[in-house]
PDB file of C-alpha atoms in Angstrom:
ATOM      1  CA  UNK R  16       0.000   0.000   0.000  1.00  0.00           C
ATOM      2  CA  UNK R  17       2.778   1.757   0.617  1.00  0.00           C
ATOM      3  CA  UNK R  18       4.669   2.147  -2.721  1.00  0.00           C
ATOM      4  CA  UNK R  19       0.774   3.458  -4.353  1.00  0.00           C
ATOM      5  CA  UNK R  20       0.352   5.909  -1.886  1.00  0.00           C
ATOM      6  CA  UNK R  21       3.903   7.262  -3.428  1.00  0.00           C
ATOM      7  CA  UNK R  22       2.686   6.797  -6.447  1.00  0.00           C
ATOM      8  CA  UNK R  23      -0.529   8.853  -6.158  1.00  0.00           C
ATOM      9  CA  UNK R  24       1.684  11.647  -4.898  1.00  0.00           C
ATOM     10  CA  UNK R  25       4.113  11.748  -7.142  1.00  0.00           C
ATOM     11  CA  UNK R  26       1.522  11.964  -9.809  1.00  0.00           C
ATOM     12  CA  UNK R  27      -0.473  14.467  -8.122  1.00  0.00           C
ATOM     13  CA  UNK R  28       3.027  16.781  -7.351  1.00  0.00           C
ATOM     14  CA  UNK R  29       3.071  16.139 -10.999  1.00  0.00           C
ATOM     15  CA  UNK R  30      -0.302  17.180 -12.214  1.00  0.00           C
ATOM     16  CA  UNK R  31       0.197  20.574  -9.898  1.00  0.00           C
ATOM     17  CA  UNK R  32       3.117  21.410 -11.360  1.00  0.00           C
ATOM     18  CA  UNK R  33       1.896  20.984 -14.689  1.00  0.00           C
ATOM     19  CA  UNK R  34      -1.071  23.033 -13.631  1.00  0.00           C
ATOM     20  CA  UNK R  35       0.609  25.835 -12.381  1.00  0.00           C
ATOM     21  CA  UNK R  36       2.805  26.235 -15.666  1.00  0.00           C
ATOM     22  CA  UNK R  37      -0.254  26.280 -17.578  1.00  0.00           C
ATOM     23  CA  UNK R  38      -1.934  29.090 -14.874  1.00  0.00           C
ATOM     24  CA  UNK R  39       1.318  31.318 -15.557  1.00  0.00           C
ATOM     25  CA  UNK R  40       1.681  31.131 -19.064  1.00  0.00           C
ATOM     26  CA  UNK R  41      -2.018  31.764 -19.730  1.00  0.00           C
ATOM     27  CA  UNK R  42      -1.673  35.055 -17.072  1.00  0.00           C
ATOM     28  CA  UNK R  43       1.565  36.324 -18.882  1.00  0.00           C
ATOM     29  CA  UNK R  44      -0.511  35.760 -22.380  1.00  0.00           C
ATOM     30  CA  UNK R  45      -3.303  37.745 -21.354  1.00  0.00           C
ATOM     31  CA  UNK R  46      -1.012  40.441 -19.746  1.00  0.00           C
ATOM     32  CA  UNK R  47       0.610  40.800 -22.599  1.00  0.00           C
ATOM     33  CA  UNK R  48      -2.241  41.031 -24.870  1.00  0.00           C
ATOM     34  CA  UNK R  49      -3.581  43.324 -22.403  1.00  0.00           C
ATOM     35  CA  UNK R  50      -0.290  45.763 -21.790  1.00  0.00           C
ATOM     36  CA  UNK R  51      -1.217  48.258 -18.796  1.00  0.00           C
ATOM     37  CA  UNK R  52       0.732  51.024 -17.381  1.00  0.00           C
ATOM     38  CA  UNK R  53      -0.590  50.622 -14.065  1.00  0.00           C
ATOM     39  CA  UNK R  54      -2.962  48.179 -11.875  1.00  0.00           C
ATOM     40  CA  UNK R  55      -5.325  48.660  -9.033  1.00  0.00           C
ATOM     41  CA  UNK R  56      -3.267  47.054  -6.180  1.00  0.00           C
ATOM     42  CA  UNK R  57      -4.848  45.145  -3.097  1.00  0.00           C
ATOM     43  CA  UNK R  58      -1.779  43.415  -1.847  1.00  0.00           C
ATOM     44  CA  UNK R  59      -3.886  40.396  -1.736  1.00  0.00           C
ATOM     45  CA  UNK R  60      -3.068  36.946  -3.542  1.00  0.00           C
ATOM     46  CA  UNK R  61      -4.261  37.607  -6.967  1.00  0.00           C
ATOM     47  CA  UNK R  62      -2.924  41.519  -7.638  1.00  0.00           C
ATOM     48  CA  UNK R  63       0.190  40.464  -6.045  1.00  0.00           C
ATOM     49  CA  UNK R  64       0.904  37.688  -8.612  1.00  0.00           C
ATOM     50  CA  UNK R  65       0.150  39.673 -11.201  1.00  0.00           C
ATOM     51  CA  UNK R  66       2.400  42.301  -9.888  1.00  0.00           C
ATOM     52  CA  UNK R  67       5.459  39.435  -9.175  1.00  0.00           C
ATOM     53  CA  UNK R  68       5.109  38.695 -13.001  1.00  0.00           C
ATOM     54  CA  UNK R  69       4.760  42.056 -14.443  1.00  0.00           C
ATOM     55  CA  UNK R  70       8.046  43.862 -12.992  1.00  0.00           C
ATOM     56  CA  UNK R  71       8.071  47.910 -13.732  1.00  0.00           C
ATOM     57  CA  UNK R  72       4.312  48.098 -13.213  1.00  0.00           C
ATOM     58  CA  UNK R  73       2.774  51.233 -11.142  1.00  0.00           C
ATOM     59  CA  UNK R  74       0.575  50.218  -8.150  1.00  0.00           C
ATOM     60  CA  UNK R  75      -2.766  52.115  -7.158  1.00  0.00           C
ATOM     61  CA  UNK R  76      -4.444  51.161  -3.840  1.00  0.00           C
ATOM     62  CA  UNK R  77      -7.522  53.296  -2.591  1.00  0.00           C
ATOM     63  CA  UNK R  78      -8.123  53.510   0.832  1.00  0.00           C
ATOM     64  CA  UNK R  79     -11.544  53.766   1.572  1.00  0.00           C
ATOM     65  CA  UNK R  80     -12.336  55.331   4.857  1.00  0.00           C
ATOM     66  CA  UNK R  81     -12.500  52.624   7.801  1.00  0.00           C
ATOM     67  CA  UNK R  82     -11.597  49.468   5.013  1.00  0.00           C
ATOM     68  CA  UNK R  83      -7.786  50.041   5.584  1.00  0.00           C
ATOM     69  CA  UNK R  84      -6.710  47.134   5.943  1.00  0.00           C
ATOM     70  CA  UNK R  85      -5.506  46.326   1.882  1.00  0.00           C
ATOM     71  CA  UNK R  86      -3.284  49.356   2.817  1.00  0.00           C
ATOM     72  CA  UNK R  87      -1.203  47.098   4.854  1.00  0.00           C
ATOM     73  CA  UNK R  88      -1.149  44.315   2.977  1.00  0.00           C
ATOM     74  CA  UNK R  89      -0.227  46.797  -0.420  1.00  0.00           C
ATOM     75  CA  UNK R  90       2.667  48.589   1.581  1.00  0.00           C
ATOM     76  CA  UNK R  91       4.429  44.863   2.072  1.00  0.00           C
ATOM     77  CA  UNK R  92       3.698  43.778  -1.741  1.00  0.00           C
ATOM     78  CA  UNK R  93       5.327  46.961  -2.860  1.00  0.00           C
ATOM     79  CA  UNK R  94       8.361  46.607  -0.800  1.00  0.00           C
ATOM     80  CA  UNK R  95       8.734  43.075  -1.288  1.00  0.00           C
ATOM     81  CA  UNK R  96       8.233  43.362  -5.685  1.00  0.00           C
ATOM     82  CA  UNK R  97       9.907  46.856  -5.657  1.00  0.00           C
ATOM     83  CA  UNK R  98       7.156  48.649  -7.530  1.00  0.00           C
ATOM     84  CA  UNK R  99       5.857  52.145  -7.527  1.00  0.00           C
ATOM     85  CA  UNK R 100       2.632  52.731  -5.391  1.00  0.00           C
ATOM     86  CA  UNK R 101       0.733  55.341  -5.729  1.00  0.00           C
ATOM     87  CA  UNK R 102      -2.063  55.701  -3.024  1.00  0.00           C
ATOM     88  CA  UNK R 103      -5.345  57.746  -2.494  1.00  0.00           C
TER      89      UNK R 103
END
């Protein structure tokens, strides 16, 4: 039982991997057919790939009022990717 349970992992680590190449090189396709100059930037999971795969990009987070929290998040992304923020 043993040696399948291996088996089934390695093939799942497999499928994964093969999944997240496909993810990327769809993103960077789309970005490209898309070009931007700048992106509305959370700091959350999905702006801050984009971001890590589109170097040179400008950042835009809004703050609104008492929903501060992205602020955070954004101030950490843009350190961490080196980008340019600009914030409101």
């Amino acid at each position: 039982a043993s040696g399948k349970s291996k088996t089934c992992c390695c093939i799942k680590r497999d499928y994964m991997k093969k999944i997240t190449q496909e993810l990327k090189t769809k993103v960077v396709e789309s970005m490209r057919r898309n070009k931007a100059d700048g992106m509305l930037f959370s700091g959350g999971l999905d702006t801050s790939i984009l971001a890590g795969i589109n170097p040179g990009i400008k950042a835009i987070t809004v703050n609104l009022e008492s929903y501060g929290e992205d602020v955070g998040y954004a101030a950490s992304m843009v350190k961490l990717f080196n980008i340019k923020q600009h914030q409101r």
